[in-house]
Short mmCIF file of C-alpha atoms in Angstrom, two decimals:
data_model
loop_
_atom_site.label_atom_id
_atom_site.label_comp_id
_atom_site.label_asym_id
_atom_site.label_seq_id
_atom_site.Cartn_x
_atom_site.Cartn_y
_atom_site.Cartn_z
CA MET A 1 -33.88 -2.24 28.49
CA ASN A 2 -36.11 -2.90 25.48
CA GLY A 3 -35.55 -0.05 23.07
CA TRP A 4 -33.45 0.74 20.07
CA GLN A 5 -30.99 2.56 22.32
CA THR A 6 -29.58 -0.84 23.29
CA TYR A 7 -28.43 -1.48 19.71
CA ARG A 8 -25.01 -0.43 18.55
CA LEU A 9 -23.83 0.11 15.01
CA GLU A 10 -21.83 -3.12 14.96
CA ASP A 11 -24.99 -5.09 15.82
CA PHE A 12 -26.14 -4.46 12.25
CA ILE A 13 -22.94 -5.70 10.64
CA PRO A 14 -23.10 -9.52 10.56
CA PHE A 15 -19.44 -10.17 9.69
CA THR A 16 -15.96 -9.36 10.99
CA PRO A 17 -13.52 -7.02 9.19
CA ASP A 18 -11.30 -9.86 7.94
CA ILE A 19 -14.31 -11.39 6.18
CA TYR A 20 -15.08 -8.07 4.48
CA TRP A 21 -11.46 -7.54 3.38
CA ARG A 22 -11.39 -11.04 1.94
CA LEU A 23 -14.55 -10.25 -0.03
CA LEU A 24 -12.84 -7.25 -1.63
CA GLU A 25 -9.79 -9.39 -2.35
CA ARG A 26 -11.86 -12.16 -3.96
CA ILE A 27 -13.52 -9.66 -6.30
CA ASN A 28 -10.13 -8.29 -7.31
CA GLU A 29 -8.70 -11.78 -7.89
CA THR A 30 -11.67 -12.80 -10.01
CA PHE A 31 -12.20 -9.71 -12.14
CA TRP A 32 -8.73 -8.29 -12.72
CA PRO A 33 -8.00 -6.62 -15.20
CA LEU A 34 -11.60 -5.42 -15.67
CA HIS A 35 -10.58 -2.65 -13.25
CA ILE A 36 -8.56 -0.90 -15.97
CA LEU A 37 -11.49 -0.85 -18.40
CA ALA A 38 -13.88 0.37 -15.68
CA VAL A 39 -11.60 3.25 -14.67
CA ALA A 40 -11.01 4.15 -18.35
CA ILE A 41 -14.76 4.41 -18.90
CA GLY A 42 -15.07 6.53 -15.75
CA LEU A 43 -12.30 8.87 -16.95
CA ALA A 44 -14.01 9.13 -20.34
CA ALA A 45 -17.26 10.11 -18.60
CA LEU A 46 -15.42 12.82 -16.64
CA LEU A 47 -13.65 14.15 -19.73
CA LEU A 48 -16.87 14.28 -21.74
CA ALA A 49 -18.63 16.02 -18.84
CA LEU A 50 -15.91 18.68 -18.81
CA ARG A 51 -16.26 19.11 -22.58
CA GLY A 52 -20.02 19.56 -22.30
CA ASN A 53 -21.11 16.23 -23.81
CA LYS A 54 -23.62 15.57 -21.07
CA ARG A 55 -25.68 12.87 -22.71
CA ILE A 56 -22.77 10.49 -23.36
CA ALA A 57 -21.13 11.35 -20.03
CA LEU A 58 -24.29 10.34 -18.16
CA ALA A 59 -24.66 7.18 -20.26
CA LEU A 60 -21.05 6.22 -19.50
CA LEU A 61 -21.64 6.48 -15.75
CA ALA A 62 -24.43 3.88 -15.91
CA PRO A 63 -22.41 0.67 -16.58
CA ALA A 64 -20.35 1.12 -13.40
CA TRP A 65 -23.56 1.00 -11.34
CA LEU A 66 -24.71 -2.11 -13.15
CA THR A 67 -21.42 -3.97 -12.70
CA SER A 68 -20.87 -2.98 -9.06
CA GLY A 69 -24.54 -3.75 -8.31
CA ILE A 70 -24.37 -7.21 -9.86
CA ILE A 71 -20.79 -8.16 -8.97
CA PHE A 72 -20.35 -6.60 -5.55
CA HIS A 73 -23.86 -6.59 -4.07
CA LEU A 74 -25.84 -9.35 -5.74
CA THR A 75 -23.00 -11.86 -6.19
CA TYR A 76 -20.55 -11.38 -3.30
CA TYR A 77 -21.92 -9.13 -0.57
CA ALA A 78 -25.22 -11.04 -0.64
CA GLU A 79 -23.32 -14.03 0.81
CA LEU A 80 -22.67 -12.00 3.97
CA ASN A 81 -25.45 -9.46 4.35
CA TRP A 82 -29.18 -10.08 3.97
CA ALA A 83 -29.62 -6.43 2.91
CA ALA A 84 -27.18 -6.72 0.00
CA PRO A 85 -29.80 -7.74 -2.60
CA TRP A 86 -31.71 -4.55 -1.75
CA PHE A 87 -28.54 -2.54 -2.29
CA GLY A 88 -27.92 -4.40 -5.54
CA TRP A 89 -31.37 -3.55 -6.88
CA ALA A 90 -30.90 0.09 -5.82
CA PHE A 91 -27.68 0.16 -7.87
CA ILE A 92 -29.50 -1.30 -10.87
CA ALA A 93 -32.22 1.35 -10.40
CA GLN A 94 -29.47 4.00 -10.44
CA THR A 95 -28.24 2.52 -13.73
CA ALA A 96 -31.71 2.95 -15.21
CA LEU A 97 -32.02 6.46 -13.77
CA LEU A 98 -28.71 7.60 -15.28
CA LEU A 99 -29.68 6.17 -18.68
CA ALA A 100 -33.10 7.84 -18.47
CA VAL A 101 -31.54 11.21 -17.58
CA ALA A 102 -29.04 10.74 -20.44
CA PHE A 103 -31.91 10.02 -22.83
CA PHE A 104 -33.84 13.12 -21.76
CA ALA A 105 -30.75 15.29 -21.30
CA GLY A 106 -31.90 17.70 -23.97
CA SER A 107 -35.11 18.59 -22.16
CA ILE A 108 -33.98 18.78 -18.52
CA LYS A 109 -32.00 21.34 -16.58
CA THR A 110 -28.34 20.70 -17.12
CA ARG A 111 -25.37 22.92 -16.60
CA GLU A 112 -22.87 24.22 -19.10
CA PRO A 113 -19.36 23.34 -17.97
CA SER A 114 -17.54 26.29 -16.47
CA ARG A 115 -14.29 26.92 -14.68
CA GLY A 116 -16.19 27.71 -11.50
CA LEU A 117 -15.52 26.28 -8.07
CA SER A 118 -18.14 23.53 -8.34
CA THR A 119 -16.56 22.21 -11.54
CA TRP A 120 -13.15 22.14 -9.86
CA ILE A 121 -14.56 20.37 -6.83
CA GLY A 122 -16.52 17.87 -8.95
CA THR A 123 -13.45 17.17 -11.08
CA THR A 124 -11.17 16.76 -8.06
CA VAL A 125 -13.55 14.41 -6.25
CA ALA A 126 -14.10 12.32 -9.39
CA MET A 127 -10.37 12.18 -10.21
CA VAL A 128 -9.42 11.22 -6.69
CA SER A 129 -12.09 8.51 -6.67
CA LEU A 130 -11.16 7.14 -10.09
CA LEU A 131 -7.40 7.16 -9.76
CA GLY A 132 -6.62 7.70 -6.09
CA TYR A 133 -9.25 5.54 -4.37
CA PRO A 134 -7.48 2.21 -4.98
CA LEU A 135 -4.50 3.66 -3.10
CA ILE A 136 -6.61 5.46 -0.49
CA SER A 137 -8.54 2.25 0.19
CA THR A 138 -5.31 0.49 1.12
CA THR A 139 -5.37 2.72 4.23
CA ILE A 140 -8.90 1.47 4.95
CA GLY A 141 -8.18 -2.22 4.44
CA PRO A 142 -5.07 -4.31 4.93
CA GLY A 143 -3.33 -3.80 1.55
CA LEU A 144 -3.35 -3.31 -2.22
CA SER A 145 -4.96 -6.69 -2.86
CA HIS A 146 -8.06 -5.28 -1.11
CA ALA A 147 -8.05 -2.00 -3.07
CA GLU A 148 -11.45 -0.73 -4.16
CA THR A 149 -11.96 0.39 -7.74
CA TYR A 150 -14.58 2.38 -9.64
CA GLY A 151 -17.03 0.11 -11.45
CA LEU A 152 -16.43 -2.93 -9.27
CA HIS A 153 -16.74 -1.64 -5.72
CA PRO A 154 -19.57 0.63 -4.62
CA ASP A 155 -17.73 3.34 -2.65
CA PRO A 156 -15.50 4.70 -5.46
CA THR A 157 -18.36 4.20 -7.93
CA ALA A 158 -20.68 6.38 -5.87
CA ILE A 159 -18.04 9.05 -5.13
CA ALA A 160 -16.87 9.43 -8.74
CA THR A 161 -20.48 9.56 -9.91
CA VAL A 162 -21.46 12.47 -7.64
CA GLY A 163 -18.33 14.31 -8.77
CA VAL A 164 -19.30 14.02 -12.44
CA LEU A 165 -22.96 14.79 -11.73
CA LEU A 166 -21.99 18.02 -9.97
CA ILE A 167 -20.24 19.16 -13.16
CA ILE A 168 -23.15 18.55 -15.55
CA LEU A 169 -26.43 18.67 -13.66
CA ARG A 170 -28.30 21.13 -11.49
CA GLY A 171 -31.61 21.53 -9.71
CA PRO A 172 -33.92 18.61 -8.88
CA THR A 173 -32.32 16.33 -11.48
CA LEU A 174 -28.97 16.65 -9.74
CA TRP A 175 -30.46 15.77 -6.36
CA LEU A 176 -32.53 12.95 -7.81
CA THR A 177 -29.50 11.33 -9.41
CA MET A 178 -27.34 11.91 -6.32
CA LEU A 179 -29.86 10.35 -3.92
CA ILE A 180 -28.77 6.70 -4.21
CA PRO A 181 -25.02 7.53 -4.33
CA ILE A 182 -25.36 9.70 -1.20
CA LEU A 183 -27.37 7.05 0.64
CA TRP A 184 -24.83 4.41 -0.32
CA CYS A 185 -21.91 6.54 0.88
CA VAL A 186 -23.64 6.98 4.24
CA ILE A 187 -24.16 3.21 4.49
CA GLY A 188 -20.61 2.56 3.27
CA SER A 189 -19.09 4.85 5.89
CA LEU A 190 -21.28 3.42 8.67
CA THR A 191 -20.19 -0.10 7.70
CA LEU A 192 -16.53 0.90 7.87
CA ILE A 193 -17.06 2.76 11.17
CA ALA A 194 -18.67 -0.36 12.65
CA MET A 195 -15.58 -2.31 11.58
CA ASP A 196 -13.35 0.32 13.17
CA ALA A 197 -11.61 0.84 9.80
CA THR A 198 -9.18 3.69 9.26
CA GLY A 199 -10.55 6.13 6.68
CA ALA A 200 -14.12 5.08 7.36
CA LEU A 201 -15.34 8.64 6.87
CA ILE A 202 -13.94 9.05 3.35
CA PRO A 203 -17.19 8.17 1.46
CA LEU A 204 -19.25 10.33 3.81
CA ALA A 205 -16.79 13.24 3.56
CA ALA A 206 -16.79 13.05 -0.25
CA VAL A 207 -20.58 13.26 -0.61
CA THR A 208 -20.75 15.94 2.08
CA ILE A 209 -18.35 18.09 0.04
CA ILE A 210 -20.37 17.52 -3.16
CA ALA A 211 -23.75 18.09 -1.49
CA GLY A 212 -22.43 21.18 0.32
CA THR A 213 -21.07 22.60 -2.92
CA SER A 214 -24.37 21.96 -4.65
CA VAL A 215 -26.31 23.72 -1.88
CA ALA A 216 -23.91 26.67 -1.92
CA ARG A 217 -24.26 26.92 -5.68
CA SER A 218 -28.07 26.89 -5.43
CA ILE A 219 -28.03 29.63 -2.79
CA LYS A 220 -25.65 31.73 -4.89
CA SER A 221 -27.80 31.18 -7.97
CA ALA A 222 -31.00 32.16 -6.11
CA ALA A 223 -29.36 35.31 -4.77
CA LYS A 224 -28.53 36.56 -8.30
CA MET B 1 -39.69 -30.07 35.49
CA SER B 2 -39.69 -33.61 34.34
CA HIS B 3 -37.10 -34.41 31.74
CA ARG B 4 -36.00 -37.61 30.13
CA LEU B 5 -32.44 -38.03 28.97
CA SER B 6 -32.46 -39.80 25.61
CA ARG B 7 -30.01 -42.64 25.12
CA ARG B 8 -28.44 -40.77 22.23
CA THR B 9 -27.91 -37.60 24.27
CA ALA B 10 -26.58 -39.56 27.25
CA LEU B 11 -24.08 -41.37 25.02
CA LYS B 12 -22.97 -38.10 23.43
CA LEU B 13 -22.44 -36.42 26.77
CA LEU B 14 -20.60 -39.47 28.08
CA GLY B 15 -18.47 -39.42 24.94
CA ALA B 16 -17.72 -35.75 25.45
CA GLY B 17 -16.50 -36.51 28.95
CA ILE B 18 -14.24 -39.34 27.80
CA ALA B 19 -12.87 -37.29 24.90
CA ALA B 20 -12.10 -34.34 27.12
CA ALA B 21 -10.54 -36.55 29.78
CA TRP B 22 -8.28 -38.02 27.11
CA LEU B 23 -7.44 -34.67 25.57
CA THR B 24 -6.86 -32.71 28.75
CA PRO B 25 -3.31 -33.96 29.44
CA HIS B 26 -2.30 -32.85 25.92
CA LEU B 27 -3.29 -29.22 26.35
CA SER B 28 -0.35 -26.91 26.14
CA LEU B 29 -2.25 -23.86 27.33
CA ALA B 30 -4.63 -25.47 29.79
CA ASN B 31 -4.51 -24.86 33.49
CA SER B 32 -3.51 -27.78 35.62
CA GLY B 33 -7.10 -28.39 36.70
CA ALA B 34 -9.77 -30.27 34.80
CA LEU B 35 -12.05 -28.71 32.21
CA LEU B 36 -15.08 -27.68 34.20
CA ARG B 37 -18.44 -29.15 33.24
CA LYS B 38 -21.85 -28.18 34.49
CA SER B 39 -25.05 -30.10 34.58
CA ILE B 40 -27.92 -29.48 32.21
CA PRO B 41 -31.55 -30.58 32.46
CA ASP B 42 -32.06 -34.31 31.95
CA GLY B 43 -28.85 -35.16 33.74
CA GLY B 44 -26.09 -34.49 31.19
CA HIS B 45 -23.08 -32.20 31.54
CA LEU B 46 -21.57 -29.58 29.23
CA PRO B 47 -18.06 -28.06 29.15
CA VAL B 48 -18.36 -24.49 30.46
CA ILE B 49 -16.79 -22.97 27.32
CA GLY B 50 -18.74 -23.22 24.09
CA LEU B 51 -18.31 -21.62 20.68
CA GLY B 52 -20.39 -18.72 19.35
CA THR B 53 -20.64 -18.07 15.62
CA TRP B 54 -22.20 -14.57 15.38
CA ARG B 55 -20.27 -12.48 12.82
CA THR B 56 -17.21 -14.76 12.91
CA PHE B 57 -18.62 -17.70 10.94
CA ASN B 58 -20.54 -15.72 8.31
CA VAL B 59 -17.88 -16.16 5.62
CA GLY B 60 -20.10 -16.97 2.66
CA ARG B 61 -18.51 -19.28 0.07
CA ASP B 62 -14.95 -18.03 0.55
CA PRO B 63 -12.86 -21.25 0.38
CA GLN B 64 -9.93 -19.71 2.28
CA LEU B 65 -12.10 -18.58 5.18
CA LEU B 66 -14.15 -21.79 5.17
CA ASP B 67 -10.93 -23.70 5.79
CA ALA B 68 -9.79 -21.16 8.41
CA ARG B 69 -13.04 -21.53 10.37
CA THR B 70 -12.78 -25.31 10.07
CA GLU B 71 -9.45 -25.04 11.88
CA VAL B 72 -11.14 -23.01 14.63
CA VAL B 73 -13.76 -25.76 15.01
CA ARG B 74 -11.03 -28.42 14.99
CA ALA B 75 -9.12 -26.64 17.77
CA PHE B 76 -12.33 -26.20 19.75
CA PHE B 77 -13.06 -29.92 19.73
CA GLU B 78 -9.44 -30.94 20.23
CA HIS B 79 -9.47 -28.92 23.43
CA GLY B 80 -12.61 -30.49 24.80
CA GLY B 81 -15.28 -28.18 23.38
CA GLY B 82 -18.93 -29.21 23.21
CA LEU B 83 -21.62 -26.61 22.59
CA VAL B 84 -21.64 -24.71 19.28
CA ASP B 85 -24.32 -22.02 19.00
CA SER B 86 -25.63 -20.59 15.75
CA SER B 87 -28.72 -18.99 14.26
CA PRO B 88 -30.45 -18.47 10.93
CA MET B 89 -29.81 -14.77 11.66
CA TYR B 90 -26.06 -15.36 11.39
CA GLY B 91 -25.94 -15.46 7.59
CA SER B 92 -23.92 -18.39 6.30
CA ALA B 93 -22.76 -19.55 9.78
CA PRO B 94 -24.91 -22.74 9.73
CA ASP B 95 -23.49 -23.62 6.29
CA VAL B 96 -19.97 -23.01 7.58
CA MET B 97 -20.61 -25.38 10.49
CA GLY B 98 -21.87 -27.91 7.93
CA TYR B 99 -18.65 -27.46 5.94
CA ALA B 100 -16.49 -27.87 9.05
CA LEU B 101 -18.33 -30.97 10.26
CA ASP B 102 -18.13 -32.49 6.80
CA LYS B 103 -14.34 -31.98 6.83
CA LEU B 104 -13.76 -32.99 10.44
CA GLY B 105 -16.47 -35.53 11.01
CA THR B 106 -19.00 -35.10 13.80
CA PRO B 107 -17.24 -35.47 17.16
CA ASP B 108 -19.08 -37.18 19.97
CA SER B 109 -18.63 -34.12 22.15
CA LEU B 110 -20.62 -31.86 19.76
CA TYR B 111 -23.69 -30.33 21.34
CA THR B 112 -25.61 -28.49 18.63
CA ALA B 113 -27.50 -25.32 19.60
CA GLU B 114 -29.60 -23.57 16.96
CA LYS B 115 -32.40 -21.03 16.90
CA VAL B 116 -35.68 -20.27 15.21
CA TRP B 117 -36.79 -16.73 14.45
CA SER B 118 -39.60 -14.73 12.94
CA PRO B 119 -41.80 -14.95 11.10
CA ALA B 120 -43.01 -18.16 12.70
CA GLY B 121 -46.20 -18.55 10.67
CA GLY B 122 -46.16 -22.33 11.02
CA SER B 123 -42.54 -22.50 9.84
CA THR B 124 -40.84 -23.73 13.02
CA ARG B 125 -40.32 -27.31 11.83
CA GLU B 126 -39.40 -26.12 8.36
CA GLN B 127 -36.79 -23.73 9.77
CA ILE B 128 -35.26 -26.48 11.90
CA ALA B 129 -35.21 -28.98 9.03
CA ASP B 130 -33.52 -26.42 6.79
CA LEU B 131 -30.90 -25.65 9.46
CA ALA B 132 -30.24 -29.34 10.13
CA ASP B 133 -29.66 -29.78 6.42
CA ARG B 134 -27.22 -26.86 6.40
CA TRP B 135 -25.32 -28.25 9.41
CA GLY B 136 -25.48 -31.78 7.98
CA VAL B 137 -26.86 -33.21 11.23
CA ASP B 138 -29.86 -35.44 11.86
CA ARG B 139 -31.20 -33.29 14.66
CA PHE B 140 -30.26 -30.53 17.08
CA ASP B 141 -29.59 -30.97 20.76
CA LEU B 142 -30.99 -27.55 21.62
CA VAL B 143 -33.32 -25.26 19.68
CA GLN B 144 -33.88 -21.78 21.08
CA VAL B 145 -36.35 -19.04 20.20
CA HIS B 146 -34.13 -16.24 18.90
CA ASN B 147 -34.69 -12.98 20.81
CA LEU B 148 -38.22 -14.08 21.73
CA THR B 149 -39.51 -13.58 18.19
CA ASP B 150 -42.96 -15.20 17.88
CA TRP B 151 -42.04 -17.11 21.01
CA ARG B 152 -45.48 -18.49 21.90
CA GLU B 153 -45.94 -20.27 18.57
CA HIS B 154 -42.32 -21.43 18.42
CA LEU B 155 -42.28 -22.72 22.00
CA ASP B 156 -45.45 -24.78 21.48
CA VAL B 157 -43.91 -26.51 18.46
CA LEU B 158 -40.52 -26.96 20.14
CA GLN B 159 -42.12 -28.56 23.19
CA GLN B 160 -43.96 -30.98 20.93
CA MET B 161 -40.75 -31.78 19.04
CA LYS B 162 -38.97 -32.41 22.33
CA ALA B 163 -41.76 -34.71 23.48
CA ASP B 164 -41.47 -36.60 20.18
CA GLY B 165 -37.70 -36.94 20.64
CA GLU B 166 -36.91 -34.74 17.62
CA ILE B 167 -34.82 -32.33 19.70
CA ALA B 168 -33.28 -32.81 23.14
CA HIS B 169 -33.75 -29.39 24.73
CA VAL B 170 -35.76 -26.20 24.32
CA GLY B 171 -34.59 -22.68 25.08
CA ILE B 172 -35.12 -18.95 24.64
CA THR B 173 -32.59 -16.20 24.00
CA THR B 174 -32.05 -12.51 24.49
CA SER B 175 -29.01 -10.27 24.36
CA HIS B 176 -27.80 -6.80 25.33
CA GLY B 177 -30.08 -6.84 28.38
CA ARG B 178 -33.28 -6.65 26.32
CA ARG B 179 -36.75 -7.81 27.41
CA HIS B 180 -35.71 -9.24 30.75
CA ASP B 181 -39.23 -8.94 32.16
CA GLN B 182 -40.57 -11.12 29.36
CA ILE B 183 -37.69 -13.58 29.77
CA GLU B 184 -38.46 -13.84 33.49
CA LEU B 185 -42.13 -14.48 32.80
CA ILE B 186 -41.36 -17.28 30.36
CA MET B 187 -38.84 -18.82 32.76
CA ARG B 188 -41.50 -18.81 35.50
CA GLU B 189 -44.44 -20.03 33.47
CA HIS B 190 -43.02 -22.29 30.76
CA ASP B 191 -41.12 -25.53 30.77
CA ILE B 192 -37.82 -24.53 29.17
CA ASP B 193 -34.40 -26.16 29.55
CA PHE B 194 -32.08 -23.31 28.55
CA VAL B 195 -32.01 -19.54 28.62
CA GLN B 196 -29.37 -17.61 26.71
CA LEU B 197 -28.62 -14.05 27.78
CA THR B 198 -25.86 -11.48 27.92
CA TYR B 199 -23.63 -11.81 30.95
CA ASN B 200 -20.12 -10.52 31.41
CA ILE B 201 -18.16 -8.63 34.04
CA THR B 202 -19.44 -5.26 32.78
CA HIS B 203 -23.05 -6.37 32.13
CA ARG B 204 -24.34 -8.04 35.27
CA GLN B 205 -28.02 -7.03 35.38
CA VAL B 206 -29.06 -10.70 35.17
CA GLU B 207 -27.46 -11.39 38.56
CA ASP B 208 -30.41 -9.72 40.27
CA ARG B 209 -33.33 -11.84 39.08
CA LEU B 210 -32.71 -14.06 36.06
CA LEU B 211 -29.70 -16.04 37.28
CA PRO B 212 -31.20 -16.83 40.71
CA LEU B 213 -34.45 -17.83 39.00
CA ALA B 214 -32.57 -20.10 36.57
CA LYS B 215 -30.81 -21.75 39.51
CA GLU B 216 -34.10 -22.21 41.35
CA LYS B 217 -35.88 -23.68 38.31
CA GLY B 218 -32.96 -25.84 37.12
CA ILE B 219 -32.70 -23.99 33.82
CA ALA B 220 -29.29 -24.10 32.15
CA VAL B 221 -27.85 -20.67 31.28
CA ILE B 222 -25.75 -19.79 28.22
CA ALA B 223 -23.88 -16.47 28.44
CA ASN B 224 -23.53 -14.65 25.14
CA ARG B 225 -21.28 -11.62 24.48
CA PRO B 226 -18.74 -12.73 27.13
CA TYR B 227 -16.27 -10.17 25.75
CA ASP B 228 -19.03 -7.60 25.14
CA GLY B 229 -18.75 -8.03 21.39
CA GLY B 230 -14.94 -8.18 21.52
CA GLY B 231 -14.42 -4.59 22.63
CA LEU B 232 -13.97 -5.47 26.29
CA ILE B 233 -11.07 -7.88 25.90
CA LYS B 234 -9.51 -5.81 23.11
CA ASN B 235 -9.37 -2.73 25.33
CA LEU B 236 -8.08 -4.66 28.32
CA LYS B 237 -5.34 -6.36 26.28
CA ARG B 238 -4.31 -3.04 24.75
CA ARG B 239 -4.16 -0.99 27.94
CA HIS B 240 -3.75 -3.18 31.02
CA GLU B 241 -1.87 -6.09 32.49
CA VAL B 242 -3.67 -8.92 34.26
CA PRO B 243 -3.36 -8.24 38.01
CA GLU B 244 -0.87 -10.40 39.87
CA TRP B 245 -3.37 -11.28 42.59
CA ALA B 246 -5.58 -12.93 39.96
CA THR B 247 -2.72 -15.19 38.95
CA GLU B 248 -2.06 -16.08 42.57
CA GLU B 249 -5.70 -16.66 43.45
CA PHE B 250 -7.00 -18.66 40.47
CA ASP B 251 -4.07 -19.20 38.12
CA CYS B 252 -5.23 -16.45 35.78
CA ARG B 253 -2.69 -15.93 32.99
CA ASN B 254 -4.44 -13.64 30.53
CA TRP B 255 -7.57 -11.53 30.06
CA ALA B 256 -9.47 -14.41 28.45
CA ASP B 257 -8.94 -16.34 31.69
CA PHE B 258 -10.02 -13.36 33.75
CA LEU B 259 -13.21 -12.61 31.82
CA LEU B 260 -14.38 -16.14 31.08
CA LYS B 261 -13.60 -17.58 34.49
CA PHE B 262 -15.60 -14.73 36.02
CA ILE B 263 -18.62 -15.75 33.94
CA VAL B 264 -18.53 -19.51 34.29
CA SER B 265 -17.73 -19.43 38.00
CA HIS B 266 -21.19 -17.99 38.67
CA PRO B 267 -23.15 -20.86 40.24
CA ALA B 268 -26.12 -20.41 37.89
CA LEU B 269 -24.06 -20.22 34.68
CA THR B 270 -23.71 -23.31 32.51
CA CYS B 271 -21.68 -22.18 29.54
CA ALA B 272 -20.16 -19.09 27.92
CA ILE B 273 -19.99 -18.87 24.13
CA PRO B 274 -17.13 -16.63 22.97
CA ALA B 275 -16.89 -16.26 19.19
CA THR B 276 -13.55 -16.01 17.47
CA THR B 277 -11.88 -16.26 14.07
CA SER B 278 -8.54 -17.33 15.56
CA VAL B 279 -7.25 -20.78 16.50
CA GLU B 280 -4.98 -19.18 19.09
CA HIS B 281 -7.93 -17.47 20.74
CA VAL B 282 -10.13 -20.56 20.77
CA ILE B 283 -7.34 -22.45 22.56
CA GLU B 284 -7.03 -19.55 25.01
CA ASN B 285 -10.79 -19.59 25.56
CA MET B 286 -10.88 -23.34 26.17
CA ALA B 287 -8.02 -23.06 28.66
CA ALA B 288 -10.15 -20.60 30.65
CA GLY B 289 -12.65 -23.39 31.29
CA HIS B 290 -10.16 -25.27 33.44
CA GLU B 291 -10.08 -25.16 37.19
CA PRO B 292 -9.23 -23.45 39.49
CA MET B 293 -12.08 -20.96 39.36
CA PRO B 294 -12.37 -17.74 41.39
CA THR B 295 -14.23 -17.88 44.69
CA GLN B 296 -17.16 -15.58 45.43
CA ALA B 297 -14.86 -13.18 47.30
CA THR B 298 -12.44 -13.16 44.38
CA ARG B 299 -15.29 -12.55 41.93
CA GLU B 300 -16.22 -9.43 43.89
CA ARG B 301 -12.60 -8.29 43.80
CA MET B 302 -12.57 -8.86 40.03
CA ILE B 303 -15.62 -6.61 39.62
CA ARG B 304 -14.00 -3.88 41.70
CA HIS B 305 -10.79 -4.18 39.73
CA ILE B 306 -12.48 -3.80 36.32
CA ALA B 307 -14.54 -0.88 37.62
CA SER B 308 -11.36 0.82 38.79
CA LEU B 309 -9.66 0.70 35.37
#
């Protein structure tokens, strides 16, 4: 046996679950109460998106990618996973991308907020990620001390971001800005699956709902 | 093969024997028999249970987990352990071993096993020096070529280092049943002391060619993934009881006994390297290295039993 078929998912995860849960706990111990500020900024971005202030909403999403990229990936996760610096730089690239899209928001395809299904879905996903994910993540890990929060941990950051993006963007810009969040959610879910964690599919399910809604909206729009 | 046993290595192995002989009567979980040791090239002996560090020792700079892993290492040595295996591929595991040894001191029984990996590019000595610095040791007892990466270049340098007395033994590794043809070729054509490969009761491909060849050539064998990455023992513990006949035949008291004794009772096997994060489990693992061991007939019954579950 020489091929890739001999590898299993867990062969790519160089740590045990208890080590990963401790990493989440250490971040929470060190940075509390930054969590409150991060979630407040995320809620402000969602509110502004719903009120049609796209430029500021996009700009407010960017800091969460910078902080979770630097704190989670480059500072902590890099101690455990050789790929973490790559993830960290991808998060910093997403920061720059969101700021660039915010800067050019007047000249690119955006979407006026509506009360349509996609707005409801985007809002629900973002709200659940911003406010509910710390509680949901206690079902993934061993307890509240390991809870994951928007702006510090990558999974809720990516999920809330795609929710807000679905509300305000459309077309290629939407897909371009969702690329890194979607890729991260796939990696995040695979990491949790490899650790046999309950709720491992939550990040993947969230981006599947958002991507599916976006595709359905595009098809509906093309049919008109 | 012609091998010379260095005075340092001989003293360490002798020390390991004395330490284990002293410690054995104090073991609460150990079987009544002695901790089994097997010979290695150059005339030394190693306890049949070692300590793996893949995934379990990659704890970064977490002070709580650094101390927890130090306790695992302490329990390993207190129960007669010798070989600790790590790799530059295992993240911070070499640093964690350095932390543990700094806290505990370096026991005489320690037999250090490290690896070199790609890209070689003339970096073999540099890799080893860096790892020795991370472990806080002067030199390694065994350096293996990790998963055969750049093995020709690495092996040439390792053989030279062994000849110069900079390392005691040279080895190669594979896992998950990969590249066995290449492993066999190297075992036949090159002067190596150790081969590390995957061997457990559900992965026995190496019984056909590699283990008999190792026996014939006097190459010591390290078995990695003795619990198949942990899933094997976890499933057995969750769903099944250890069969009574195993207790009667070789004093088997738990699944760690069952699985590890199966591995190390193979005549060609030198040492199994289970990895764990738990002091309780490391004590359980070390107890499995004590005699009595299953006979060949019992080993066959063990295979049939696992297949029937």
